[in-house]
Coordinates of C-alpha atoms in Angstrom, one line a residue:
X1 CA -36.2 23.7 126.3
X2 CA -33.7 24.1 129.1
X3 CA -34.2 21.9 132.3
X4 CA -33.6 24.4 135.3
X5 CA -34.0 23.4 138.9
X6 CA -36.4 25.7 141.0
X7 CA -34.7 29.2 141.8
X8 CA -31.6 28.1 139.4
X9 CA -30.7 30.0 136.4
X10 CA -28.1 28.9 134.1
X11 CA -25.2 31.0 132.7
X12 CA -23.7 28.7 130.0
X13 CA -24.7 26.6 127.4
X14 CA -26.3 23.5 128.9
X15 CA -25.0 19.9 128.1
X16 CA -25.9 18.0 125.0
X17 CA -26.0 14.4 125.5
X18 CA -23.6 14.2 128.4
X19 CA -22.0 17.5 128.3
X20 CA -22.0 18.9 124.7
X21 CA -18.3 18.2 124.1
X22 CA -18.4 19.3 120.5
X23 CA -17.5 22.9 120.6
X24 CA -18.4 25.5 118.0
X25 CA -15.7 27.4 116.4
X26 CA -17.7 30.5 116.1
X27 CA -16.6 31.2 112.7
X28 CA -12.9 30.8 113.3
X29 CA -10.7 29.1 110.7
X30 CA -9.7 25.4 111.8
X31 CA -6.1 24.8 113.4
X32 CA -3.7 22.3 112.2
X33 CA -2.8 21.2 115.8
X34 CA 0.6 19.5 115.8
X35 CA 1.0 16.0 117.1
X36 CA 3.1 15.4 120.2
X37 CA 5.3 12.4 120.9
X38 CA 3.9 9.7 123.3
X39 CA 7.1 9.4 125.2
X40 CA 9.8 12.0 125.8
X41 CA 13.1 12.4 127.8
X42 CA 12.5 16.0 128.5
X43 CA 9.9 18.8 129.0
X44 CA 11.2 20.6 125.9
X45 CA 10.2 17.7 123.7
X46 CA 6.7 18.3 124.4
X47 CA 6.8 21.6 122.8
X48 CA 6.5 21.6 119.1
X49 CA 7.8 24.4 116.8
X50 CA 5.8 27.5 116.6
X51 CA 4.4 27.1 120.3
X52 CA 5.4 28.1 123.6
X53 CA 4.7 27.3 127.0
X54 CA 2.4 29.6 128.5
X55 CA 1.5 28.1 131.9
X56 CA 3.0 25.2 133.8
X57 CA 2.2 23.1 136.8
X58 CA 4.0 20.0 138.4
X59 CA 2.8 17.8 140.9
X60 CA 1.7 14.0 141.4
X61 CA -1.6 13.1 139.5
X62 CA -1.5 9.3 139.2
X63 CA -0.4 8.4 142.7
X64 CA 2.9 6.8 142.0
X65 CA 5.0 9.7 143.9
X66 CA 6.6 11.0 140.7
X67 CA 6.2 14.6 139.5
X68 CA 3.7 14.9 136.4
X69 CA 3.6 17.8 134.4
X70 CA 0.7 19.9 133.0
X71 CA 1.4 22.5 130.2
X72 CA -0.6 25.2 128.5
X73 CA 1.0 25.5 125.1
X74 CA 0.1 28.5 122.9
X75 CA 0.7 28.9 119.2
X76 CA 2.8 31.8 118.2
X77 CA 0.4 32.4 115.2
X78 CA -2.3 34.6 116.5
X79 CA -6.0 33.5 115.8
X80 CA -8.0 36.1 113.7
X81 CA -11.7 36.8 114.5
X82 CA -14.5 36.4 111.8
X83 CA -13.9 40.3 110.9
X84 CA -10.1 39.8 110.5
X85 CA -9.0 41.3 113.7
X86 CA -5.9 39.7 115.3
X87 CA -6.5 37.7 118.6
X88 CA -4.6 35.4 121.0
X89 CA -3.4 32.1 119.5
X90 CA -5.1 29.0 120.1
X91 CA -4.2 26.8 122.9
X92 CA -3.4 23.2 123.9
X93 CA -3.7 21.6 127.6
X94 CA -0.9 18.8 127.6
X95 CA -0.6 16.4 130.7
X96 CA 2.4 14.0 130.8
X97 CA 3.0 11.5 133.5
X98 CA 6.6 11.2 135.0
X99 CA 8.4 8.0 134.4
X100 CA 12.1 6.8 135.0
X101 CA 13.1 7.8 131.7
X102 CA 11.2 11.1 131.4
X103 CA 7.4 11.5 130.6
X104 CA 4.7 9.7 129.0
X105 CA 1.9 11.9 127.2
X106 CA -1.3 11.2 128.7
X107 CA -3.6 14.0 127.3
X108 CA -3.8 16.7 124.6
X109 CA -6.7 18.7 124.8
X110 CA -7.8 21.6 122.6
X111 CA -11.4 22.5 123.6
X112 CA -11.3 23.2 127.5
X113 CA -9.6 26.5 127.0
X114 CA -11.5 27.8 124.2
X115 CA -10.2 30.1 121.2
X116 CA -10.8 33.9 121.5
X117 CA -13.5 35.2 119.3
X118 CA -13.7 39.0 120.0
X119 CA -11.3 41.7 121.0
X120 CA -14.0 43.0 123.2
X121 CA -13.8 40.0 125.3
X122 CA -10.7 39.7 127.8
X123 CA -8.5 36.6 127.5
X124 CA -10.4 33.6 128.9
X125 CA -7.0 32.2 130.4
X126 CA -4.7 34.4 132.6
X127 CA -1.6 32.2 132.9
X128 CA -0.1 34.9 135.6
X129 CA -3.0 34.5 137.9
X130 CA -2.2 30.6 138.5
X131 CA -5.0 29.4 136.2
X132 CA -3.4 26.0 136.0
X133 CA -2.4 24.2 139.0
X134 CA -1.7 20.7 140.4
X135 CA -2.6 20.4 144.2
X136 CA -3.3 17.1 146.1
X137 CA -3.6 14.8 143.1
X138 CA -5.9 17.3 141.2
X139 CA -5.5 19.1 138.1
X140 CA -7.2 22.4 138.1
X141 CA -7.8 24.8 135.3
X142 CA -9.5 28.3 135.7
X143 CA -11.2 30.4 133.1
X144 CA -12.4 33.9 133.3
X145 CA -15.1 36.0 131.4
X146 CA -15.3 39.8 131.2
X147 CA -16.7 41.9 128.3
X148 CA -15.8 45.5 127.8
X149 CA -19.1 45.8 125.6
X150 CA -22.1 43.6 125.1
X151 CA -22.9 42.5 128.4
X152 CA -23.1 43.1 132.2
X153 CA -22.1 39.4 133.3
X154 CA -18.8 38.5 134.6
X155 CA -17.8 35.0 136.0
X156 CA -15.1 32.6 136.8
X157 CA -15.2 29.0 136.0
X158 CA -12.9 26.7 137.9
X159 CA -12.4 22.9 136.9
X160 CA -10.7 20.4 139.1
X161 CA -10.0 17.0 137.6
X162 CA -8.8 13.7 139.2
X163 CA -6.9 10.7 137.4
X164 CA -9.4 7.9 137.4
X165 CA -9.4 4.5 135.7
X166 CA -7.2 5.9 133.1
X167 CA -8.7 9.2 132.4
X168 CA -9.3 12.5 134.1
X169 CA -12.7 13.0 135.4
X170 CA -14.4 16.1 136.7
X171 CA -14.0 16.1 140.6
X172 CA -15.4 19.7 141.3
X173 CA -17.0 22.7 139.0
X174 CA -17.1 26.1 140.5
X175 CA -18.9 29.1 138.7
X176 CA -19.0 32.3 140.4
X177 CA -20.9 34.9 138.6
X178 CA -21.5 38.6 139.2
X179 CA -23.8 41.1 137.4
X180 CA -21.8 44.3 137.3
X181 CA -24.6 46.5 137.1
X182 CA -27.1 45.2 139.7
X183 CA -24.5 43.7 142.0
X184 CA -26.4 40.5 141.8
X185 CA -24.2 37.1 142.6
X186 CA -24.8 33.4 141.9
X187 CA -22.3 30.8 142.7
X188 CA -22.7 27.1 141.4
X189 CA -20.5 24.5 143.1
X190 CA -20.9 20.7 141.6
X191 CA -19.2 18.3 143.8
X192 CA -18.9 15.3 141.6
X193 CA -17.5 12.9 144.0
X194 CA -20.4 13.6 146.8
X195 CA -23.0 14.0 144.1
X196 CA -24.2 17.3 145.5
X197 CA -24.9 20.8 144.1
X198 CA -24.8 24.2 146.0
X199 CA -26.2 27.3 144.8
X200 CA -25.3 30.4 146.6
X201 CA -27.2 33.7 145.6
X202 CA -26.3 37.2 147.0
X203 CA -25.4 40.7 146.4
X204 CA -22.1 42.6 146.5
X205 CA -23.8 45.4 148.6
X206 CA -24.8 42.7 151.2
X207 CA -23.3 40.1 153.6
X208 CA -26.2 38.0 153.7
X209 CA -26.6 35.2 151.3
X210 CA -29.0 32.3 150.5
X211 CA -27.7 28.7 149.8
X212 CA -29.6 25.9 148.2
X213 CA -28.5 22.3 148.7
X214 CA -29.4 19.8 145.8
X215 CA -28.6 16.6 144.5
X216 CA -26.4 16.9 141.6
X217 CA -28.4 16.4 138.2
X218 CA -27.1 14.7 135.1
X219 CA -24.3 12.1 134.8
X220 CA -22.4 11.5 137.8
X221 CA -19.0 11.1 136.0
X222 CA -17.8 13.8 133.3
X223 CA -14.4 13.2 131.5
X224 CA -12.0 16.1 130.8
X225 CA -13.0 15.3 126.9
X226 CA -16.7 15.3 127.7
X227 CA -16.5 19.1 129.1
X228 CA -15.6 20.3 125.7
X229 CA -15.7 24.2 125.6
X230 CA -14.9 25.2 129.2
X231 CA -16.8 28.6 128.8
X232 CA -20.0 26.8 127.7
X233 CA -20.0 23.6 129.9
X234 CA -22.7 23.7 132.6
X235 CA -23.5 20.6 135.0
X236 CA -27.4 21.1 134.2
X237 CA -28.7 18.7 131.6
X238 CA -30.7 19.9 128.8
X239 CA -34.3 18.9 127.6

């Protein structure tokens, strides 16, 4: 059974334990992700053979006034769906902090931007729309869901992380959902720093909305690794 606050429905797989960090491969073959060096002199050294930089952001994440670097690397080898259809290649999120001699690799994450599983679902990550950014000390990643068949729901999920005590922790989670047929909307905003949750409901045909303000359930701290699959994460705990 799933724990749901009164008047609140959950769109994504609820957290398991803390957040259900272990993501399913959905029938996809395993990926042999390359190891990246711990320290490099240039950005290019963080890009292994067979991978390309799909998105890049720069800014100060650790508060030392040096520009840090976030990259989304994509494999040049496309994934194949369980039925053998070619899909976009797997991705890695890489974060490196600037040093006097170059960059120190801090994080390599294979899960928060999940692998594609169907040609009927748009790519979850749209680099051209600014889906990766660093602003005001926060690392932000935006994911999108839209299926050309198999469902009426579409949504965006935006994650903002802050560097705290040697790890990235979730600062804000924003899930903006629309039912394409009915026009019903629901937006869930989880503010982990304030410990608050807002649920805003409405319809695209109307200006009026209804807002619920609630105490954020579940753990007060969620790390980047604990988020797991960014399309399946929910701030709501499971029973």
